[in-house]
Tab-separated table of C-alpha atoms in Angstrom:
chain	number	residue	atom	x	y	z
O	1	UNK	CA	-31.236	-15.319	8.711
O	2	UNK	CA	-30.152	-18.656	7.194
O	3	UNK	CA	-26.588	-18.886	5.899
O	4	UNK	CA	-26.074	-21.460	3.197
O	5	UNK	CA	-22.622	-22.095	1.817
O	6	UNK	CA	-21.720	-24.458	-0.965
O	7	UNK	CA	-18.484	-26.017	0.245
O	8	UNK	CA	-16.037	-27.275	-2.349
O	9	UNK	CA	-16.770	-30.980	-2.693
O	10	UNK	CA	-18.815	-30.832	0.509
O	11	UNK	CA	-22.518	-30.974	1.126
O	12	UNK	CA	-24.326	-27.684	1.452
O	13	UNK	CA	-24.715	-26.965	5.117
O	14	UNK	CA	-26.978	-24.375	6.617
O	15	UNK	CA	-26.159	-22.418	9.696
O	16	UNK	CA	-28.442	-19.841	11.230
O	17	UNK	CA	-26.858	-16.519	12.132
O	18	UNK	CA	-27.313	-17.393	15.817
O	19	UNK	CA	-25.220	-20.537	15.296
O	20	UNK	CA	-22.517	-18.558	13.505
O	21	UNK	CA	-22.586	-16.012	16.335
O	22	UNK	CA	-22.137	-18.776	18.917
O	23	UNK	CA	-19.327	-20.328	16.883
O	24	UNK	CA	-17.461	-17.001	16.755
O	25	UNK	CA	-18.034	-16.320	20.466
O	26	UNK	CA	-16.327	-19.664	21.098
O	27	UNK	CA	-13.026	-18.104	19.902
O	28	UNK	CA	-12.946	-15.678	22.833
O	29	UNK	CA	-10.130	-17.498	24.666
O	30	UNK	CA	-8.013	-17.954	21.535
O	31	UNK	CA	-8.470	-14.269	20.647
O	32	UNK	CA	-7.413	-13.328	24.184
O	33	UNK	CA	-4.331	-15.571	23.898
O	34	UNK	CA	-3.355	-13.928	20.583
O	35	UNK	CA	-3.804	-10.431	22.037
O	36	UNK	CA	-1.851	-11.304	25.194
O	37	UNK	CA	1.055	-12.770	23.208
O	38	UNK	CA	1.204	-9.899	20.683
O	39	UNK	CA	0.653	-6.974	23.028
O	40	UNK	CA	1.972	-8.077	26.444
O	41	UNK	CA	3.789	-11.396	25.986
O	42	UNK	CA	6.998	-12.754	24.491
O	43	UNK	CA	6.099	-11.524	20.987
O	44	UNK	CA	5.690	-7.916	22.203
O	45	UNK	CA	7.526	-5.501	19.823
O	46	UNK	CA	8.652	-8.402	17.598
O	47	UNK	CA	7.156	-7.064	14.354
O	48	UNK	CA	8.753	-3.666	15.092
O	49	UNK	CA	12.182	-5.186	15.820
O	50	UNK	CA	12.038	-7.399	12.720
O	51	UNK	CA	11.048	-4.428	10.570
O	52	UNK	CA	13.803	-2.200	11.996
O	53	UNK	CA	16.454	-4.809	11.233
O	54	UNK	CA	15.057	-5.254	7.713
O	55	UNK	CA	14.838	-1.576	6.690
O	56	UNK	CA	18.082	-0.567	8.428
O	57	UNK	CA	19.943	-3.418	6.685
O	58	UNK	CA	18.411	-3.053	3.208
O	59	UNK	CA	17.031	0.485	2.916
O	60	UNK	CA	14.488	1.578	0.286
O	61	UNK	CA	13.311	-1.010	-2.264
O	62	UNK	CA	12.362	0.503	-5.603
O	63	UNK	CA	10.805	-1.726	-8.270
O	64	UNK	CA	13.603	-3.166	-10.413
O	65	UNK	CA	16.386	-2.263	-7.948
O	66	UNK	CA	19.122	-4.452	-6.420
O	67	UNK	CA	17.790	-3.434	-2.990
O	68	UNK	CA	14.415	-4.994	-3.793
O	69	UNK	CA	16.118	-8.201	-4.986
O	70	UNK	CA	18.067	-8.296	-1.712
O	71	UNK	CA	14.876	-7.691	0.294
O	72	UNK	CA	13.048	-10.561	-1.417
O	73	UNK	CA	15.954	-12.973	-0.766
O	74	UNK	CA	16.090	-11.763	2.843
O	75	UNK	CA	12.374	-12.405	3.397
O	76	UNK	CA	12.464	-15.758	1.604
O	77	UNK	CA	15.139	-16.890	4.081
O	78	UNK	CA	13.418	-15.295	7.076
O	79	UNK	CA	10.088	-17.045	6.394
O	80	UNK	CA	11.892	-20.391	6.011
O	81	UNK	CA	13.812	-19.842	9.263
O	82	UNK	CA	10.513	-18.978	10.944
O	83	UNK	CA	9.265	-22.477	10.045
O	84	UNK	CA	6.433	-21.425	7.734
O	85	UNK	CA	5.277	-23.998	5.175
O	86	UNK	CA	5.436	-23.905	1.368
O	87	UNK	CA	7.762	-20.892	1.464
O	88	UNK	CA	8.480	-20.013	-2.157
O	89	UNK	CA	8.944	-17.236	-4.705
O	90	UNK	CA	6.570	-16.702	-7.646
O	91	UNK	CA	8.261	-14.962	-10.610
O	92	UNK	CA	6.764	-11.798	-12.128
O	93	UNK	CA	7.935	-8.923	-14.348
O	94	UNK	CA	7.928	-5.400	-12.922
O	95	UNK	CA	8.830	-1.895	-14.190
O	96	UNK	CA	12.436	-0.710	-13.779
O	97	UNK	CA	12.832	3.077	-13.589
O	98	UNK	CA	15.712	4.975	-11.986
O	99	UNK	CA	15.684	8.660	-11.087
O	100	UNK	CA	19.420	9.454	-11.432
O	101	UNK	CA	20.638	12.946	-10.517
O	102	UNK	CA	18.029	15.700	-10.504
O	103	UNK	CA	17.743	19.364	-9.568
O	104	UNK	CA	15.521	22.374	-10.064
O	105	UNK	CA	16.850	25.908	-9.710
O	106	UNK	CA	14.788	29.081	-9.827
O	107	UNK	CA	17.054	31.480	-11.758
O	108	UNK	CA	14.704	34.492	-12.019
O	109	UNK	CA	13.778	36.736	-10.243
O	110	UNK	CA	16.401	35.316	-7.819
O	111	UNK	CA	18.374	32.131	-7.314
O	112	UNK	CA	16.603	29.526	-5.208
O	113	UNK	CA	17.158	25.772	-5.066
O	114	UNK	CA	13.774	23.999	-5.305
O	115	UNK	CA	13.314	20.742	-3.361
O	116	UNK	CA	12.219	18.134	-5.944
O	117	UNK	CA	11.704	14.425	-6.446
O	118	UNK	CA	11.215	13.160	-9.986
O	119	UNK	CA	8.009	11.200	-10.471
O	120	UNK	CA	8.135	7.510	-11.351
O	121	UNK	CA	8.177	6.754	-15.071
O	122	UNK	CA	9.261	10.319	-15.948
O	123	UNK	CA	11.546	10.885	-18.899
O	124	UNK	CA	14.814	12.812	-18.549
O	125	UNK	CA	15.544	16.385	-19.544
O	126	UNK	CA	18.392	17.102	-21.988
O	127	UNK	CA	21.771	17.079	-20.130
O	128	UNK	CA	21.810	20.896	-19.908
O	129	UNK	CA	18.284	20.791	-18.497
O	130	UNK	CA	15.197	22.719	-19.519
O	131	UNK	CA	15.188	26.433	-18.733
O	132	UNK	CA	11.781	28.025	-19.100
O	133	UNK	CA	9.326	30.457	-17.594
O	134	UNK	CA	6.719	28.923	-15.320
O	135	UNK	CA	2.935	29.106	-15.378
O	136	UNK	CA	1.280	28.462	-11.992
O	137	UNK	CA	-2.225	26.932	-11.981
O	138	UNK	CA	-4.382	25.605	-9.145
O	139	UNK	CA	-6.415	23.071	-11.130
O	140	UNK	CA	-6.818	21.290	-14.455
O	141	UNK	CA	-9.745	23.624	-15.168
O	142	UNK	CA	-7.491	26.665	-14.780
O	143	UNK	CA	-4.838	25.028	-16.980
O	144	UNK	CA	-7.411	24.350	-19.709
O	145	UNK	CA	-8.683	27.936	-19.490
O	146	UNK	CA	-5.116	29.302	-19.752
O	147	UNK	CA	-3.813	26.698	-22.225
O	148	UNK	CA	-2.495	29.300	-24.741
O	149	UNK	CA	-0.203	30.687	-21.986
O	150	UNK	CA	1.255	27.241	-21.217
O	151	UNK	CA	3.019	26.729	-24.565
O	152	UNK	CA	6.796	26.486	-24.083
O	153	UNK	CA	6.498	26.904	-20.303
O	154	UNK	CA	6.948	24.709	-17.248
O	155	UNK	CA	3.524	24.223	-15.657
O	156	UNK	CA	3.530	24.379	-11.849
O	157	UNK	CA	0.462	22.879	-10.191
O	158	UNK	CA	-0.335	24.494	-6.836
O	159	UNK	CA	-3.470	22.409	-6.262
O	160	UNK	CA	-4.965	22.488	-2.740
O	161	UNK	CA	-4.760	19.217	-0.790
O	162	UNK	CA	-8.318	17.953	-0.285
O	163	UNK	CA	-7.662	14.256	0.304
O	164	UNK	CA	-5.110	11.885	-1.145
O	165	UNK	CA	-7.743	10.109	-3.228
O	166	UNK	CA	-9.012	13.352	-4.724
O	167	UNK	CA	-5.737	15.244	-5.129
O	168	UNK	CA	-3.453	12.462	-6.417
O	169	UNK	CA	-4.837	12.934	-9.964
O	170	UNK	CA	-2.508	15.940	-10.287
O	171	UNK	CA	0.509	13.697	-9.696
O	172	UNK	CA	-0.663	10.837	-11.911
O	173	UNK	CA	-2.050	12.927	-14.812
O	174	UNK	CA	-0.363	16.318	-14.416
O	175	UNK	CA	2.319	15.767	-17.050
O	176	UNK	CA	-0.181	14.595	-19.683
O	177	UNK	CA	-2.499	17.576	-19.130
O	178	UNK	CA	0.411	20.050	-19.223
O	179	UNK	CA	1.833	18.432	-22.388
O	180	UNK	CA	-1.548	18.696	-24.118
O	181	UNK	CA	-1.304	22.474	-23.630
O	182	UNK	CA	2.223	22.540	-25.104
O	183	UNK	CA	4.177	22.759	-21.837
O	184	UNK	CA	7.819	21.570	-21.806
O	185	UNK	CA	7.750	20.122	-18.249
O	186	UNK	CA	5.492	19.979	-15.191
O	187	UNK	CA	6.166	20.437	-11.480
O	188	UNK	CA	3.478	19.227	-9.093
O	189	UNK	CA	2.918	20.393	-5.543
O	190	UNK	CA	3.460	17.292	-3.399
O	191	UNK	CA	0.337	15.333	-2.449
O	192	UNK	CA	0.876	15.866	1.273
O	193	UNK	CA	-1.255	17.142	4.143
O	194	UNK	CA	1.769	18.639	5.947
O	195	UNK	CA	5.238	19.648	4.821
O	196	UNK	CA	8.631	20.682	6.115
O	197	UNK	CA	9.885	21.455	2.602
O	198	UNK	CA	9.609	17.766	1.785
O	199	UNK	CA	8.876	16.590	-1.765
O	200	UNK	CA	6.765	13.405	-2.057
O	201	UNK	CA	7.269	11.164	-5.092
O	202	UNK	CA	4.935	8.612	-6.702
O	203	UNK	CA	4.040	6.995	-9.997
O	204	UNK	CA	2.690	8.980	-12.946
O	205	UNK	CA	1.252	7.875	-16.268
O	206	UNK	CA	1.924	8.994	-19.828
O	207	UNK	CA	-0.437	8.542	-22.745
O	208	UNK	CA	0.711	7.173	-26.084
O	209	UNK	CA	-1.113	9.953	-27.967
O	210	UNK	CA	0.372	12.842	-25.933
O	211	UNK	CA	4.035	13.997	-26.001
O	212	UNK	CA	6.037	12.902	-22.935
O	213	UNK	CA	7.491	15.707	-20.832
O	214	UNK	CA	9.691	15.496	-17.720
O	215	UNK	CA	7.778	15.761	-14.458
O	216	UNK	CA	8.652	16.045	-10.775
O	217	UNK	CA	7.023	16.936	-7.509
O	218	UNK	CA	8.054	19.983	-5.510
O	219	UNK	CA	7.436	20.908	-1.893
O	220	UNK	CA	4.216	22.561	-0.735
O	221	UNK	CA	6.281	25.579	0.383
O	222	UNK	CA	7.928	26.124	-3.014
O	223	UNK	CA	4.608	25.680	-4.859
O	224	UNK	CA	2.905	28.236	-2.624
O	225	UNK	CA	5.842	30.656	-2.884
O	226	UNK	CA	5.816	30.560	-6.697
O	227	UNK	CA	2.023	30.997	-6.657
O	228	UNK	CA	2.380	34.129	-4.501
O	229	UNK	CA	5.166	35.550	-6.673
O	230	UNK	CA	3.229	34.783	-9.830
O	231	UNK	CA	0.087	36.493	-8.483
O	232	UNK	CA	2.198	39.648	-7.982
O	233	UNK	CA	3.080	39.562	-11.684
O	234	UNK	CA	6.683	38.412	-11.208
O	235	UNK	CA	8.304	36.500	-14.068
O	236	UNK	CA	9.729	33.232	-12.702
O	237	UNK	CA	12.258	31.163	-14.669
O	238	UNK	CA	13.345	27.671	-13.596
O	239	UNK	CA	16.108	25.348	-14.794
O	240	UNK	CA	15.062	21.697	-14.417
O	241	UNK	CA	17.586	18.845	-14.763
O	242	UNK	CA	16.571	15.171	-14.562
O	243	UNK	CA	18.556	12.063	-15.535
O	244	UNK	CA	15.566	9.712	-15.132
O	245	UNK	CA	15.715	6.513	-17.174
O	246	UNK	CA	13.338	3.621	-17.882
O	247	UNK	CA	14.901	0.193	-18.456
O	248	UNK	CA	13.273	-3.012	-19.766
O	249	UNK	CA	10.966	-4.718	-17.243
O	250	UNK	CA	12.875	-6.504	-14.495
O	251	UNK	CA	12.429	-10.009	-13.083
O	252	UNK	CA	11.046	-10.043	-9.542
O	253	UNK	CA	9.020	-12.240	-7.207
O	254	UNK	CA	5.974	-12.273	-4.953
O	255	UNK	CA	7.104	-13.934	-1.709
O	256	UNK	CA	4.766	-16.575	-0.253
O	257	UNK	CA	4.606	-18.566	2.998
O	258	UNK	CA	1.773	-20.567	4.590
O	259	UNK	CA	0.315	-22.367	7.525
O	260	UNK	CA	-1.468	-25.198	5.710
O	261	UNK	CA	-5.076	-25.801	6.740
O	262	UNK	CA	-5.908	-28.901	8.797
O	263	UNK	CA	-9.331	-29.662	7.266
O	264	UNK	CA	-9.804	-27.593	4.075
O	265	UNK	CA	-6.182	-26.976	2.956
O	266	UNK	CA	-7.280	-25.995	-0.558
O	267	UNK	CA	-9.244	-23.023	0.845
O	268	UNK	CA	-7.246	-19.849	1.458
O	269	UNK	CA	-7.319	-16.850	3.766
O	270	UNK	CA	-4.774	-14.431	2.289
O	271	UNK	CA	-2.941	-11.799	4.374
O	272	UNK	CA	-0.591	-9.392	2.671
O	273	UNK	CA	1.468	-6.235	2.402
O	274	UNK	CA	3.955	-5.074	-0.235
O	275	UNK	CA	7.723	-5.419	-0.014
O	276	UNK	CA	8.696	-2.801	-2.606
O	277	UNK	CA	8.795	0.908	-1.739
O	278	UNK	CA	9.919	4.189	-3.235
O	279	UNK	CA	13.642	4.966	-3.454
O	280	UNK	CA	13.582	7.600	-0.707
O	281	UNK	CA	13.393	7.128	3.066
O	282	UNK	CA	13.292	3.485	4.180
O	283	UNK	CA	9.814	2.323	3.160
O	284	UNK	CA	9.215	1.523	6.838
O	285	UNK	CA	5.642	2.849	6.876
O	286	UNK	CA	4.765	2.206	3.211
O	287	UNK	CA	4.607	-0.688	3.378
O	288	UNK	CA	7.133	-2.253	5.723
O	289	UNK	CA	4.677	-2.114	8.617
O	290	UNK	CA	1.859	-3.783	6.665
O	291	UNK	CA	4.131	-6.516	5.316
O	292	UNK	CA	5.590	-7.243	8.749
O	293	UNK	CA	2.297	-7.405	10.700
O	294	UNK	CA	1.114	-9.833	8.008
O	295	UNK	CA	4.170	-12.012	8.656
O	296	UNK	CA	3.609	-11.547	12.393
O	297	UNK	CA	0.074	-12.963	12.080
O	298	UNK	CA	1.457	-16.318	10.924
O	299	UNK	CA	4.258	-16.204	13.512
O	300	UNK	CA	1.806	-15.631	16.391
O	301	UNK	CA	-0.445	-18.465	15.241
O	302	UNK	CA	2.604	-20.751	15.015
O	303	UNK	CA	3.812	-19.682	18.482
O	304	UNK	CA	0.444	-20.656	19.964
O	305	UNK	CA	0.557	-24.074	18.276
O	306	UNK	CA	-2.620	-23.313	16.334
O	307	UNK	CA	-3.452	-24.675	12.879
O	308	UNK	CA	-6.661	-23.295	11.319
O	309	UNK	CA	-8.962	-25.460	9.191
O	310	UNK	CA	-8.142	-23.406	6.079
O	311	UNK	CA	-4.719	-22.448	4.761
O	312	UNK	CA	-3.451	-19.100	5.960
O	313	UNK	CA	-1.323	-17.683	3.153
O	314	UNK	CA	1.065	-14.756	3.522
O	315	UNK	CA	1.905	-12.915	0.288
O	316	UNK	CA	4.466	-10.108	0.187
O	317	UNK	CA	3.792	-8.303	-3.084
O	318	UNK	CA	6.339	-6.809	-5.456
O	319	UNK	CA	5.836	-3.834	-7.801
O	320	UNK	CA	2.876	-2.391	-5.876
O	321	UNK	CA	3.993	1.242	-6.207
O	322	UNK	CA	3.733	1.041	-9.993
O	323	UNK	CA	0.044	0.077	-9.769
O	324	UNK	CA	-0.145	-3.408	-8.211
O	325	UNK	CA	1.935	-4.979	-10.994
O	326	UNK	CA	3.128	-8.070	-9.092
O	327	UNK	CA	-0.305	-8.611	-7.563
O	328	UNK	CA	-2.023	-8.485	-10.947
O	329	UNK	CA	0.218	-11.304	-12.201
O	330	UNK	CA	-0.509	-13.298	-9.020
O	331	UNK	CA	-4.237	-12.868	-9.662
O	332	UNK	CA	-3.935	-13.961	-13.310
O	333	UNK	CA	-2.059	-17.090	-12.185
O	334	UNK	CA	-4.379	-18.071	-9.317
O	335	UNK	CA	-7.855	-16.805	-10.291
O	336	UNK	CA	-8.677	-20.286	-11.643
O	337	UNK	CA	-9.055	-21.179	-7.925
O	338	UNK	CA	-11.098	-18.091	-7.047
O	339	UNK	CA	-13.897	-20.102	-5.414
O	340	UNK	CA	-11.351	-21.322	-2.821
O	341	UNK	CA	-10.333	-17.815	-1.741
O	342	UNK	CA	-12.269	-17.095	1.463
O	343	UNK	CA	-11.048	-13.522	2.059
O	344	UNK	CA	-8.171	-11.372	0.787
O	345	UNK	CA	-6.616	-8.991	3.317
O	346	UNK	CA	-4.078	-6.220	2.737
O	347	UNK	CA	-2.461	-3.761	5.142
O	348	UNK	CA	-1.092	-0.787	3.193
O	349	UNK	CA	-2.255	2.375	4.942
O	350	UNK	CA	0.094	2.480	7.894
O	351	UNK	CA	0.328	0.556	11.145
O	352	UNK	CA	-0.503	3.391	13.515
O	353	UNK	CA	-3.129	3.153	16.280
O	354	UNK	CA	-5.698	0.697	14.857
O	355	UNK	CA	-9.315	1.876	14.676
O	356	UNK	CA	-11.010	-1.103	13.048
O	357	UNK	CA	-11.360	-3.098	9.868
O	358	UNK	CA	-12.548	-1.944	6.456
O	359	UNK	CA	-14.554	-4.662	4.733
O	360	UNK	CA	-16.090	-5.272	1.311
O	361	UNK	CA	-18.466	-8.198	0.882
O	362	UNK	CA	-22.076	-9.336	1.119
O	363	UNK	CA	-24.357	-8.124	3.918
O	364	UNK	CA	-24.261	-11.623	5.443
O	365	UNK	CA	-20.446	-11.648	5.389
O	366	UNK	CA	-20.400	-8.156	6.936
O	367	UNK	CA	-22.569	-9.288	9.852
O	368	UNK	CA	-20.115	-12.165	10.425
O	369	UNK	CA	-17.177	-9.714	10.376
O	370	UNK	CA	-18.933	-7.569	12.981
O	371	UNK	CA	-19.110	-10.598	15.269
O	372	UNK	CA	-15.451	-11.480	14.634
O	373	UNK	CA	-14.396	-7.921	15.500
O	374	UNK	CA	-16.194	-8.204	18.867
O	375	UNK	CA	-13.396	-10.616	19.837
O	376	UNK	CA	-11.094	-7.555	19.865
O	377	UNK	CA	-12.957	-5.860	22.713
O	378	UNK	CA	-9.962	-6.365	25.066
O	379	UNK	CA	-8.040	-3.784	22.988
O	380	UNK	CA	-11.161	-1.776	22.066
O	381	UNK	CA	-10.822	-2.154	18.274
O	382	UNK	CA	-14.199	-3.497	17.166
O	383	UNK	CA	-15.469	-1.227	14.359
O	384	UNK	CA	-16.209	-2.505	10.837
O	385	UNK	CA	-16.140	0.108	8.071
O	386	UNK	CA	-16.837	0.159	4.322
O	387	UNK	CA	-14.417	-0.214	1.406
O	388	UNK	CA	-12.049	-2.981	2.449
O	389	UNK	CA	-9.330	-3.925	-0.011
O	390	UNK	CA	-6.252	-2.287	-1.476
O	391	UNK	CA	-4.238	-1.941	-4.676
O	392	UNK	CA	-2.938	-5.521	-4.480
O	393	UNK	CA	-6.144	-7.356	-3.534
O	394	UNK	CA	-8.757	-5.316	-5.400
O	395	UNK	CA	-8.452	-7.674	-8.414
O	396	UNK	CA	-10.060	-10.366	-6.228
O	397	UNK	CA	-12.548	-8.039	-4.527
O	398	UNK	CA	-13.848	-6.827	-7.904
O	399	UNK	CA	-14.505	-10.489	-8.718
O	400	UNK	CA	-16.622	-10.981	-5.602
O	401	UNK	CA	-14.093	-12.286	-3.051
O	402	UNK	CA	-14.566	-10.613	0.368
O	403	UNK	CA	-11.799	-8.075	1.048
O	404	UNK	CA	-10.480	-6.467	4.210
O	405	UNK	CA	-7.923	-3.825	5.079
O	406	UNK	CA	-6.586	-2.593	8.388
O	407	UNK	CA	-7.833	0.845	9.398
O	408	UNK	CA	-5.688	2.926	11.686
O	409	UNK	CA	-5.197	6.565	12.625
O	410	UNK	CA	-3.717	7.942	9.391
O	411	UNK	CA	-3.643	11.578	10.573
O	412	UNK	CA	0.110	11.682	9.959
O	413	UNK	CA	0.371	9.091	7.165
O	414	UNK	CA	0.584	11.592	4.310
O	415	UNK	CA	3.127	13.686	6.199
O	416	UNK	CA	5.683	10.950	5.438
O	417	UNK	CA	4.203	9.066	2.458
O	418	UNK	CA	6.605	8.563	-0.516
O	419	UNK	CA	9.143	10.963	1.025
O	420	UNK	CA	12.524	10.909	2.731
O	421	UNK	CA	10.536	11.027	5.973
O	422	UNK	CA	9.252	7.446	5.626
O	423	UNK	CA	11.729	5.909	8.073
O	424	UNK	CA	11.640	3.695	11.157
O	425	UNK	CA	11.263	6.829	13.284
O	426	UNK	CA	7.627	7.042	12.122
O	427	UNK	CA	6.827	3.574	13.509
O	428	UNK	CA	5.662	2.888	17.080
O	429	UNK	CA	6.204	-0.595	18.557
O	430	UNK	CA	3.074	-0.518	20.754
O	431	UNK	CA	0.864	0.495	17.829
O	432	UNK	CA	2.387	-2.247	15.661
O	433	UNK	CA	1.640	-4.798	18.424
O	434	UNK	CA	-2.024	-3.757	18.424
O	435	UNK	CA	-2.224	-3.851	14.613
O	436	UNK	CA	-0.687	-7.339	14.624
O	437	UNK	CA	-3.242	-8.505	17.214
O	438	UNK	CA	-6.175	-7.264	15.077
O	439	UNK	CA	-4.737	-8.777	11.888
O	440	UNK	CA	-4.057	-12.138	13.560
O	441	UNK	CA	-7.404	-12.550	15.325
O	442	UNK	CA	-9.351	-11.710	12.159
O	443	UNK	CA	-7.308	-13.919	9.823
O	444	UNK	CA	-7.169	-16.884	12.214
O	445	UNK	CA	-10.880	-16.931	13.104
O	446	UNK	CA	-12.019	-16.643	9.469
O	447	UNK	CA	-9.543	-19.378	8.486
O	448	UNK	CA	-10.798	-21.669	11.274
O	449	UNK	CA	-14.581	-21.225	11.063
O	450	UNK	CA	-16.478	-24.209	9.676
O	451	UNK	CA	-17.979	-22.214	6.788
O	452	UNK	CA	-16.400	-19.851	4.254
O	453	UNK	CA	-17.730	-16.280	4.249
O	454	UNK	CA	-20.926	-16.058	2.176
O	455	UNK	CA	-20.462	-14.159	-1.088
């Protein structure tokens, strides 16, 4: 296989796959040095300790909040103190929604306090709340079939959890579908694979042609209980109170730091995670871990006195939880230089025990990634999977830039996701060390290879 790459302002060079393979194998000692420093050496547990200090000091970081502003200032200073280059903030506008006080009380057939979290972008109820009978459904199909019964009621979705990707539609579209049927509010069973009466929040979308109704998530236990009661013919009445409020878009920033390339500084390998979180828990897992192993990658490379041929750029996104809002504005600003983006990497699915790398790109680029991942044999994380990318980098991937995301054991990820359970207690320092080693080896080697990844 012949690999030809048009370099920016450079002659077209041609490398055979065997030559590329040999070039990558030549990074074995550097890869070993990165792994040793991250996992066993002086940098052991550093990303964990940095993250703990950050989330314990600042707490959760909702889009538009003072906490998020504080977090961005904190990281801007931290990256400067770490000696990264071109540390700067890039202004963007992001949504500003606040939940306020909220409660849901079952008042018939008995009194029971329901565990709820309002969903992002929800409107408020009147001050006295909404008191209405509930209609429990398990799917949109059932709701559509029973639409006449939904009028004037609160729709409760008790949808089974299949996978996050498949089930999250009930959170994002549940209010719109219930409103179409004339419901006055909707309560959605949390999109979680395990629950200890924990509601899990998240963003939801209204449609301009459908009335807006208040919407919140409830715990798996309460959804199942109301489904059982309803199936026995019991009439259930709930009082829902929500103070939720949407403000004008807020000013925020994507936070950027670099190690400037020695030979092709205009070419970029981008590593990233998002700094914003939901307003519950600490946002340690989503996405503190991903943001901090991305910072750690540049720190480790600096510690080893390495400078790759291409620029290694760290971006800590803002407004991700509202649909990659900060990242979209970054893309609009920088896409003029798209041919200089070698790969875009995002870690936003936990930093548990790493299992490999998800990658999207050409077949030739994938075979190169397989070789790069062989450098991680010392920690036995060598697999390359499909579908690399993430909310914040998919804008680039859809335009043909190779994309990668960290894969790890997410068995427990949705136990804690978007809930009060997303705290530092979820994180494991040894697992973060391993994730940082994978992230650093991959980003450094791609940034230092003579040729950009073929598209």
